[in-house]
Structures are given as C-alpha cells and as structure tokens.
PDB file of C-alpha atoms and ligand atoms in Angstrom:
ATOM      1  CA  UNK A 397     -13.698   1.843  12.512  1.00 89.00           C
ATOM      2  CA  UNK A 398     -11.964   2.829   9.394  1.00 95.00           C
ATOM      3  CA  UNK A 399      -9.055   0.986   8.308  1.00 98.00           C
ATOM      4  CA  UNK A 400      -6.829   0.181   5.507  1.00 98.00           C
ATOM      5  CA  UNK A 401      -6.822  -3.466   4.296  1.00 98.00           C
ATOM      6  CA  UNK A 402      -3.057  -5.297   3.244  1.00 98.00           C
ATOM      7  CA  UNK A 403      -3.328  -8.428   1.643  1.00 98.00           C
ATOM      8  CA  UNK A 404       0.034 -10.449   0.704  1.00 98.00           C
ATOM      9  CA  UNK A 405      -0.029 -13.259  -1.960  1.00 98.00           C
ATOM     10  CA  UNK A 406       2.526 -15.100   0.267  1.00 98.00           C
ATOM     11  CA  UNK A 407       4.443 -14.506   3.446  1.00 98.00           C
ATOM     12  CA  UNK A 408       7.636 -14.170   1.030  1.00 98.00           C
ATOM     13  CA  UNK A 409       6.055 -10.530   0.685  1.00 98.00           C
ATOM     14  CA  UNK A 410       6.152  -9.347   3.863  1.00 98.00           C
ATOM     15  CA  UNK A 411       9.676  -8.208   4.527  1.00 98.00           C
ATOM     16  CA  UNK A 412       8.889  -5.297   1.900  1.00 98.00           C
ATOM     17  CA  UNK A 413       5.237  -5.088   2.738  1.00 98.00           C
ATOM     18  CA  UNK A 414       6.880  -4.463   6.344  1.00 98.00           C
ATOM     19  CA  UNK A 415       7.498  -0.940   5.379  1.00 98.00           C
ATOM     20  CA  UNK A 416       3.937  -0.321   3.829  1.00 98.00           C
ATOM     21  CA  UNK A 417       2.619  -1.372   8.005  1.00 98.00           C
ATOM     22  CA  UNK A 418       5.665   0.685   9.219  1.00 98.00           C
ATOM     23  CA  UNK A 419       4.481   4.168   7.564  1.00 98.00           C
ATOM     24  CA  UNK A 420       0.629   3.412   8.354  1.00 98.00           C
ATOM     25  CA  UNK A 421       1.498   2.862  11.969  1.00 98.00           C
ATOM     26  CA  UNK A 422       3.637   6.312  11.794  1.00 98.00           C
ATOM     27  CA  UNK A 423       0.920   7.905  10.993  1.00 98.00           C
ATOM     28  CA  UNK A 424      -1.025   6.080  13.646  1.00 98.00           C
ATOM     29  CA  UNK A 425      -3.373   4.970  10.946  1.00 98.00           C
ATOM     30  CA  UNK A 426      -5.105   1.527  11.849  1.00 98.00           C
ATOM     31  CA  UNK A 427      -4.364  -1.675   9.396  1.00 98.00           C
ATOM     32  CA  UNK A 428      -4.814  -5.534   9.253  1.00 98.00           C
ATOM     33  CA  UNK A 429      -2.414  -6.958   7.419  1.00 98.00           C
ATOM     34  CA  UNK A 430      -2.803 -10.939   6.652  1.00 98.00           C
ATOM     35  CA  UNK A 431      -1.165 -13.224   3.602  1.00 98.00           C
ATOM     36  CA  UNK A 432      -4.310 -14.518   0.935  1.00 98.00           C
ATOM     37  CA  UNK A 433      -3.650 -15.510  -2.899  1.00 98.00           C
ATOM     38  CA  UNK A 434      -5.669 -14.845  -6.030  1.00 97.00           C
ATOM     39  CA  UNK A 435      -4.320 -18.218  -6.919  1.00 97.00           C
ATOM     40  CA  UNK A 436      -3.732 -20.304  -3.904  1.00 97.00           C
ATOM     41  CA  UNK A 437      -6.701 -19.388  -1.535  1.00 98.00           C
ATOM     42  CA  UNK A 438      -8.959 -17.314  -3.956  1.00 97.00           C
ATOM     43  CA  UNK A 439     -12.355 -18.281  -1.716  1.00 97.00           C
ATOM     44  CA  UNK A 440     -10.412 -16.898   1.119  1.00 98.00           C
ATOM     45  CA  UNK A 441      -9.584 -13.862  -0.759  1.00 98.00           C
ATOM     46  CA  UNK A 442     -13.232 -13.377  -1.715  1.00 97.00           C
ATOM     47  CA  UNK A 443     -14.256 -14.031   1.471  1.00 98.00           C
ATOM     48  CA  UNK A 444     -11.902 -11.503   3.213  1.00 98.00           C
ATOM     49  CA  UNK A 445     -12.942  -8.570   1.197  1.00 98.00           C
ATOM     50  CA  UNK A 446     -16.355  -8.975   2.164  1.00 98.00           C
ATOM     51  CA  UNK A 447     -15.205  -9.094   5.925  1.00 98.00           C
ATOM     52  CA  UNK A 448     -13.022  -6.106   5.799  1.00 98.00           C
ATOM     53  CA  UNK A 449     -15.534  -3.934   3.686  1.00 98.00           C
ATOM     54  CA  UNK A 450     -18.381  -5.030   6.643  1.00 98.00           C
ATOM     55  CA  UNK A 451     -15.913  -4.441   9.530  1.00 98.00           C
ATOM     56  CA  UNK A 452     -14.887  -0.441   7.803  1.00 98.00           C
ATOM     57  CA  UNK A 453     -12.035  -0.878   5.600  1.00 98.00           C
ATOM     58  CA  UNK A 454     -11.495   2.200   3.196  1.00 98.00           C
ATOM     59  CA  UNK A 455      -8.451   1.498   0.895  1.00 98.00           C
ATOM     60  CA  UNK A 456      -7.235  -1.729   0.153  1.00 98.00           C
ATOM     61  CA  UNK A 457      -3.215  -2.581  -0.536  1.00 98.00           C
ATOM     62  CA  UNK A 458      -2.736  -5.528  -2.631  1.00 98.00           C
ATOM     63  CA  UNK A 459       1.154  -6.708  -3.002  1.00 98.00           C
ATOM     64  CA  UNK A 460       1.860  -9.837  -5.235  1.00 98.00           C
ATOM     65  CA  UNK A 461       5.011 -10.872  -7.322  1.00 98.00           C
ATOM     66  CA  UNK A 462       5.026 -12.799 -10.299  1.00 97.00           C
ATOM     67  CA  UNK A 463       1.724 -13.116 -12.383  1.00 96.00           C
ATOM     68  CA  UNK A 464       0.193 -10.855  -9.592  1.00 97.00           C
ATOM     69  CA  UNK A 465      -3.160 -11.035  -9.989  1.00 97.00           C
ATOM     70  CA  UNK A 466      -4.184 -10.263  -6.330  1.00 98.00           C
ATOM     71  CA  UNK A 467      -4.817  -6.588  -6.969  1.00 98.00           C
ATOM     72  CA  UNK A 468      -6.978  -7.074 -10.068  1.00 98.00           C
ATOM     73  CA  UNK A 469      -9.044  -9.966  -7.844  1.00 97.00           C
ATOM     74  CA  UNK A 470      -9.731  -7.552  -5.424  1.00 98.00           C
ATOM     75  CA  UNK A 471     -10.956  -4.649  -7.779  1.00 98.00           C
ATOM     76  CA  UNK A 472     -12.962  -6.680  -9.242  1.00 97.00           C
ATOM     77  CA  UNK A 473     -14.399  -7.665  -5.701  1.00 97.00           C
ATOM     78  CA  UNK A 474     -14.621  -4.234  -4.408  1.00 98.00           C
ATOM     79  CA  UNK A 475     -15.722  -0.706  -5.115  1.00 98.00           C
ATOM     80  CA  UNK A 476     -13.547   0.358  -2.458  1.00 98.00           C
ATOM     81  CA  UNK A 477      -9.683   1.958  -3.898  1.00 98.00           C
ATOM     82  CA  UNK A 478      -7.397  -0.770  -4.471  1.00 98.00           C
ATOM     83  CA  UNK A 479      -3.306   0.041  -4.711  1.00 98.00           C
ATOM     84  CA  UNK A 480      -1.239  -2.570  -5.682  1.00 98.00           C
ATOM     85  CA  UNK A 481       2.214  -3.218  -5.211  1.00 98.00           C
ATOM     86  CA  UNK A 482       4.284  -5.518  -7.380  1.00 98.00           C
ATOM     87  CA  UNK A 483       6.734  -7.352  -6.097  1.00 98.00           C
ATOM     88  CA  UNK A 484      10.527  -8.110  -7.286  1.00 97.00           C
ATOM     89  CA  UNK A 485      11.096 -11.623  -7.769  1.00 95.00           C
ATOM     90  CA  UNK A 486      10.892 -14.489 -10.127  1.00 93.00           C
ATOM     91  CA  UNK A 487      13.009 -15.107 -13.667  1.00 96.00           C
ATOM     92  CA  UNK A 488      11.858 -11.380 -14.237  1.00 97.00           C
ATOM     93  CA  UNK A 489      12.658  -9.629 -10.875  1.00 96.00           C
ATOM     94  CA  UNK A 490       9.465  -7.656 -11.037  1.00 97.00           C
ATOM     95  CA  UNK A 491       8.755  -6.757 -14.193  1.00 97.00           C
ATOM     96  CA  UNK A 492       5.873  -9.149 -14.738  1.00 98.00           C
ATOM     97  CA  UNK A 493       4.578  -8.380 -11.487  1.00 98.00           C
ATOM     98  CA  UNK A 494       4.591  -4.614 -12.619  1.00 98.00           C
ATOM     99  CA  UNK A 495       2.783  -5.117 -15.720  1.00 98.00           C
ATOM    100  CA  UNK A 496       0.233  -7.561 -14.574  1.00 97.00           C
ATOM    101  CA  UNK A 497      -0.569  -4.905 -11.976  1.00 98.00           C
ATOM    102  CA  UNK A 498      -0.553  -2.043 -14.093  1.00 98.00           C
ATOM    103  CA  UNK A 499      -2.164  -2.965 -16.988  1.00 97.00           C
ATOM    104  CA  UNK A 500      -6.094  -3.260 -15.705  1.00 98.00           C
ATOM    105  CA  UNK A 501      -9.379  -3.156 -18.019  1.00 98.00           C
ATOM    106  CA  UNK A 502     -10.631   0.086 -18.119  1.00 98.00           C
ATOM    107  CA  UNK A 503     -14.019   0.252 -15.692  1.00 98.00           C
ATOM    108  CA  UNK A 504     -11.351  -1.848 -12.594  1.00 98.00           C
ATOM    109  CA  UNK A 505      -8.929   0.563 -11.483  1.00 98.00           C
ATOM    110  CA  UNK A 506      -5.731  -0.796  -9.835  1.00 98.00           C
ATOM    111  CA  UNK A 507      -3.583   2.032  -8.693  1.00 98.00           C
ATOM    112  CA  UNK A 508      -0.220   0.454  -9.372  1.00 98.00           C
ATOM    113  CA  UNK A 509       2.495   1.723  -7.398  1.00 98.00           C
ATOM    114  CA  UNK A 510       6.552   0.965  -7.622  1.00 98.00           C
ATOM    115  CA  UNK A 511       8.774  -2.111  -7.548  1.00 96.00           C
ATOM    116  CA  UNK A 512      10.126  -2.722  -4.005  1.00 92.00           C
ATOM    117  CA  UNK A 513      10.153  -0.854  -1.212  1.00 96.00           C
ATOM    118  CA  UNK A 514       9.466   3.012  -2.374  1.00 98.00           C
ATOM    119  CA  UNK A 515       6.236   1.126  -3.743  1.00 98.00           C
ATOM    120  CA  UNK A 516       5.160  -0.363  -0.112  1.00 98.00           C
ATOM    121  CA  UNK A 517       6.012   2.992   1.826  1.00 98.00           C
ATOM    122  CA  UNK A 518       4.189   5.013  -1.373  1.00 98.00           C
ATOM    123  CA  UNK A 519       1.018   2.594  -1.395  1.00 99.00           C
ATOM    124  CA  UNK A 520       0.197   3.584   2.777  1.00 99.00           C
ATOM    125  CA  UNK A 521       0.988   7.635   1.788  1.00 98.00           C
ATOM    126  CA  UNK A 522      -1.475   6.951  -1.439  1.00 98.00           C
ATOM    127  CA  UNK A 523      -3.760   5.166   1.216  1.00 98.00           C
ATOM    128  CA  UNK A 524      -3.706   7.932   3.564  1.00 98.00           C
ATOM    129  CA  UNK A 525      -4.154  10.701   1.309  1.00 98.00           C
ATOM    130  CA  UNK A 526      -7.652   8.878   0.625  1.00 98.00           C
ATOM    131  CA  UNK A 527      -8.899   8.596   3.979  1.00 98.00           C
ATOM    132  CA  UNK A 528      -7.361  12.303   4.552  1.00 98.00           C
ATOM    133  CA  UNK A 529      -9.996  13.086   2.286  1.00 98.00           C
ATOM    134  CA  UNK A 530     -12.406  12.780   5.336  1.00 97.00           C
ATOM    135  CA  UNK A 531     -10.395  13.266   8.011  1.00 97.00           C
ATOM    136  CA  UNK A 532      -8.857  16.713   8.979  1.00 98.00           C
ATOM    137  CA  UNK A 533      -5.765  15.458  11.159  1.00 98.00           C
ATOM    138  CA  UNK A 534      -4.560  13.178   9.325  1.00 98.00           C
ATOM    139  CA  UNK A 535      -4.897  15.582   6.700  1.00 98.00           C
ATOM    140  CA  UNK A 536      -2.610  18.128   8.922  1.00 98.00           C
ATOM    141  CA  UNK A 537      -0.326  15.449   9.859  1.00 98.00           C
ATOM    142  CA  UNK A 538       0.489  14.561   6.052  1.00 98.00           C
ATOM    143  CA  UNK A 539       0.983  18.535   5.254  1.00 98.00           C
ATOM    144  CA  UNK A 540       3.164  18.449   7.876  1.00 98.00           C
ATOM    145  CA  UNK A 541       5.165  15.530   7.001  1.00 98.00           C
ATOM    146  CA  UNK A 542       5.942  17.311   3.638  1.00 98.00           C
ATOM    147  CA  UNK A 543       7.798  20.034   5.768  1.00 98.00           C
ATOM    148  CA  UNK A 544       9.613  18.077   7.235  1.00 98.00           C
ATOM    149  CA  UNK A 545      11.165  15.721   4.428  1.00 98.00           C
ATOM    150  CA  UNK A 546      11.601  19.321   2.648  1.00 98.00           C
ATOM    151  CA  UNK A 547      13.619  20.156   5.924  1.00 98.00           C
ATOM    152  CA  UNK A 548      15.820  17.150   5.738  1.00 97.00           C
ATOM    153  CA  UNK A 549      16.399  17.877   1.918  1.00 97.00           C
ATOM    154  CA  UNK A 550      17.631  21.246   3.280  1.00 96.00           C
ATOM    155  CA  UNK A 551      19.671  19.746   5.895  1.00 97.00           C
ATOM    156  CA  UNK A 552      21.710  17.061   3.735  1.00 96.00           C
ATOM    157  CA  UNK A 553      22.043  19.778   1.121  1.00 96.00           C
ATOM    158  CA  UNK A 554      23.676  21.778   4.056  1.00 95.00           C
ATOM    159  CA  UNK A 555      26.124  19.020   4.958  1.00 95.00           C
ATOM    160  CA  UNK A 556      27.730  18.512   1.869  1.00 92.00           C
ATOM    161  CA  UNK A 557      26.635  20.935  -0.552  1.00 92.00           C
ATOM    162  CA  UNK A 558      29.286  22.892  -2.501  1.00 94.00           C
ATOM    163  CA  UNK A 559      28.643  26.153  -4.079  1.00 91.00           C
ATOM    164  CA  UNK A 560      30.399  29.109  -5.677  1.00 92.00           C
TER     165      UNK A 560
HETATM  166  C1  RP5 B1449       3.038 -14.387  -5.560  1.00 50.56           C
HETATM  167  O1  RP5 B1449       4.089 -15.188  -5.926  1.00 50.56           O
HETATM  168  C2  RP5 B1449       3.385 -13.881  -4.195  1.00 50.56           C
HETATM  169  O2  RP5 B1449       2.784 -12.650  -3.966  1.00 50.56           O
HETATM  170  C3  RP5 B1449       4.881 -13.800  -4.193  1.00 50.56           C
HETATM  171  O3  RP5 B1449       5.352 -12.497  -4.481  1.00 50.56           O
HETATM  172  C4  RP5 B1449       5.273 -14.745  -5.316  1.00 50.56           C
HETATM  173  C5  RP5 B1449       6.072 -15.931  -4.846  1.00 50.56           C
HETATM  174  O4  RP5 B1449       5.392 -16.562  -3.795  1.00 50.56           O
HETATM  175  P1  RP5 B1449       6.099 -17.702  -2.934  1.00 50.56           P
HETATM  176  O5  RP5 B1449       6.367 -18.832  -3.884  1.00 50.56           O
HETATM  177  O6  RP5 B1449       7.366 -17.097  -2.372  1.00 50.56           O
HETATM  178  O7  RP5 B1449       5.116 -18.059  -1.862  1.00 50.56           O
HETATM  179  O8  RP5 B1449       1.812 -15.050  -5.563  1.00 50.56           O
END
C-alpha cells in the first residue's frame, strides 16, 4: 500500500505538522505520522525508514526546528523523495531550521519547503503531486482542487472588490 511517511523531531512539532496530516487526509491520501529525532533516537530513525520503505512508503515528510537535521538523515537513508519542513522556534524562530534544511550536498536532495504552516500544508500537496505521478485520480482530484481555490479567489474578489 502506498503511503506517505511524516516523521517529527519532537511532539512540539505536531500542532503545525497537524495541517500537513489534515490536507493528506483531504485528499484521502494514506499517512503514518510518528515523532523520531536525528539527534535523540537516530537508531530509531534509521530503523523506521527501512520499515516504511518495506511496508510501501513513496514520499517522505521530514519536519524539525532548530539544527534540523532530520530531513538530511533521512535522504541520506533513502532514495525515496524527502520534503522537509523547518520549523519556527528557538533563539532564531526558524531561520536555522530553514537553512539547515535547505542547504543539502549536492547528490542528497532535501526538498525544503516554508516556515510554519503554508510549509506543512505545501509539503502533503508536493507529496501528492509525486504519487499523482502514478496515479490518475488523485491526479484529477489535485486539477480539480486548483479550480476551486481559483473559484474562491474569484469569490472574495467579488465580495469586496472595488473597481472603476
Ligand atoms: C527539534 O528541536 C524538533 O524538531 C523541534 O522542532 C525542536 C525542539 O524540540 P523540543 O525541545 O520541543 O522537543 O529537534
């Protein structure tokens, strides 16, 4: 069964992470979702990946604040796409979490999405569009979803828009 894999580096990640699980499950697109650190529990983290590759996950979502390292553990643990998702927080609100993220030797891609929670919700539409890549509805459903946030554009325009 495919799936997309979220791993938190702590459960201090999960109220914004909430939204990543939120849009999957909108989509009715399966997930796990389960709190393991590059720093705290790396065998764990090791051990998961090779789990979750065996059991058919596709993309995996890495979200980590601070020195962040959890995405670039898994990339360099997997073949598979890894997103990750920097967290606000810490003396820097984010900005270390961004960078460390971001800024991966070329050969281990992270695809680094943004602070907060635009980057959660934007990590499960990245994940989708991947397995969309194989899958025809969930292909149509993501067209369609375009519509209709181009719809509600429309329709807020129309409620206060002001033109000559
Ligand atoms: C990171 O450190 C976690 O991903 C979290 O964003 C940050 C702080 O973790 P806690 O001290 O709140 O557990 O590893």
């Amino acid at each position: 069964m495919d799936f997309v894999s979220i791993i938190m580096g702590s459960k201090s990640d999960y109220e914004v992470m909430k939204n990543c699980a939120d849009t999957l499950e909108k989509f009715d697109v399966k997930y796990e979702l389960i709190i393991s650190s590059a720093h705290r529990s790396p065998e764990r983290t090791k051990k998961y990946i090779k789990e979750a590759e065996q059991k058919g996950a596709k993309v995996f979502i890495a979200a980590a604040g601070m020195a962040a390292h959890l995405a670039g553990a898994l990339a360099a643990s997997t073949t598979k796409p890894v997103l990750g998702v920097p967290m606000k927080g810490g003396a820097m609100d984010g900005m270390d979490a961004m960078l460390s993220t971001v800024q991966m030797p070329a050969g281990m891609p992270v695809g680094t999405v943004a602070l907060g929670r635009s980057g959660a919700v934007n990590a499960a539409y990245l994940a989708m569009q991947i397995l969309a890549i194989n899958n025809k509805e969930l292909a149509i459903k993501l067209q369609e979803d375009r519509i209709i946030q181009a719809k509600k554009v429309e329709s807020d325009s129309a409620s206060i828009e002001v033109i000559l």
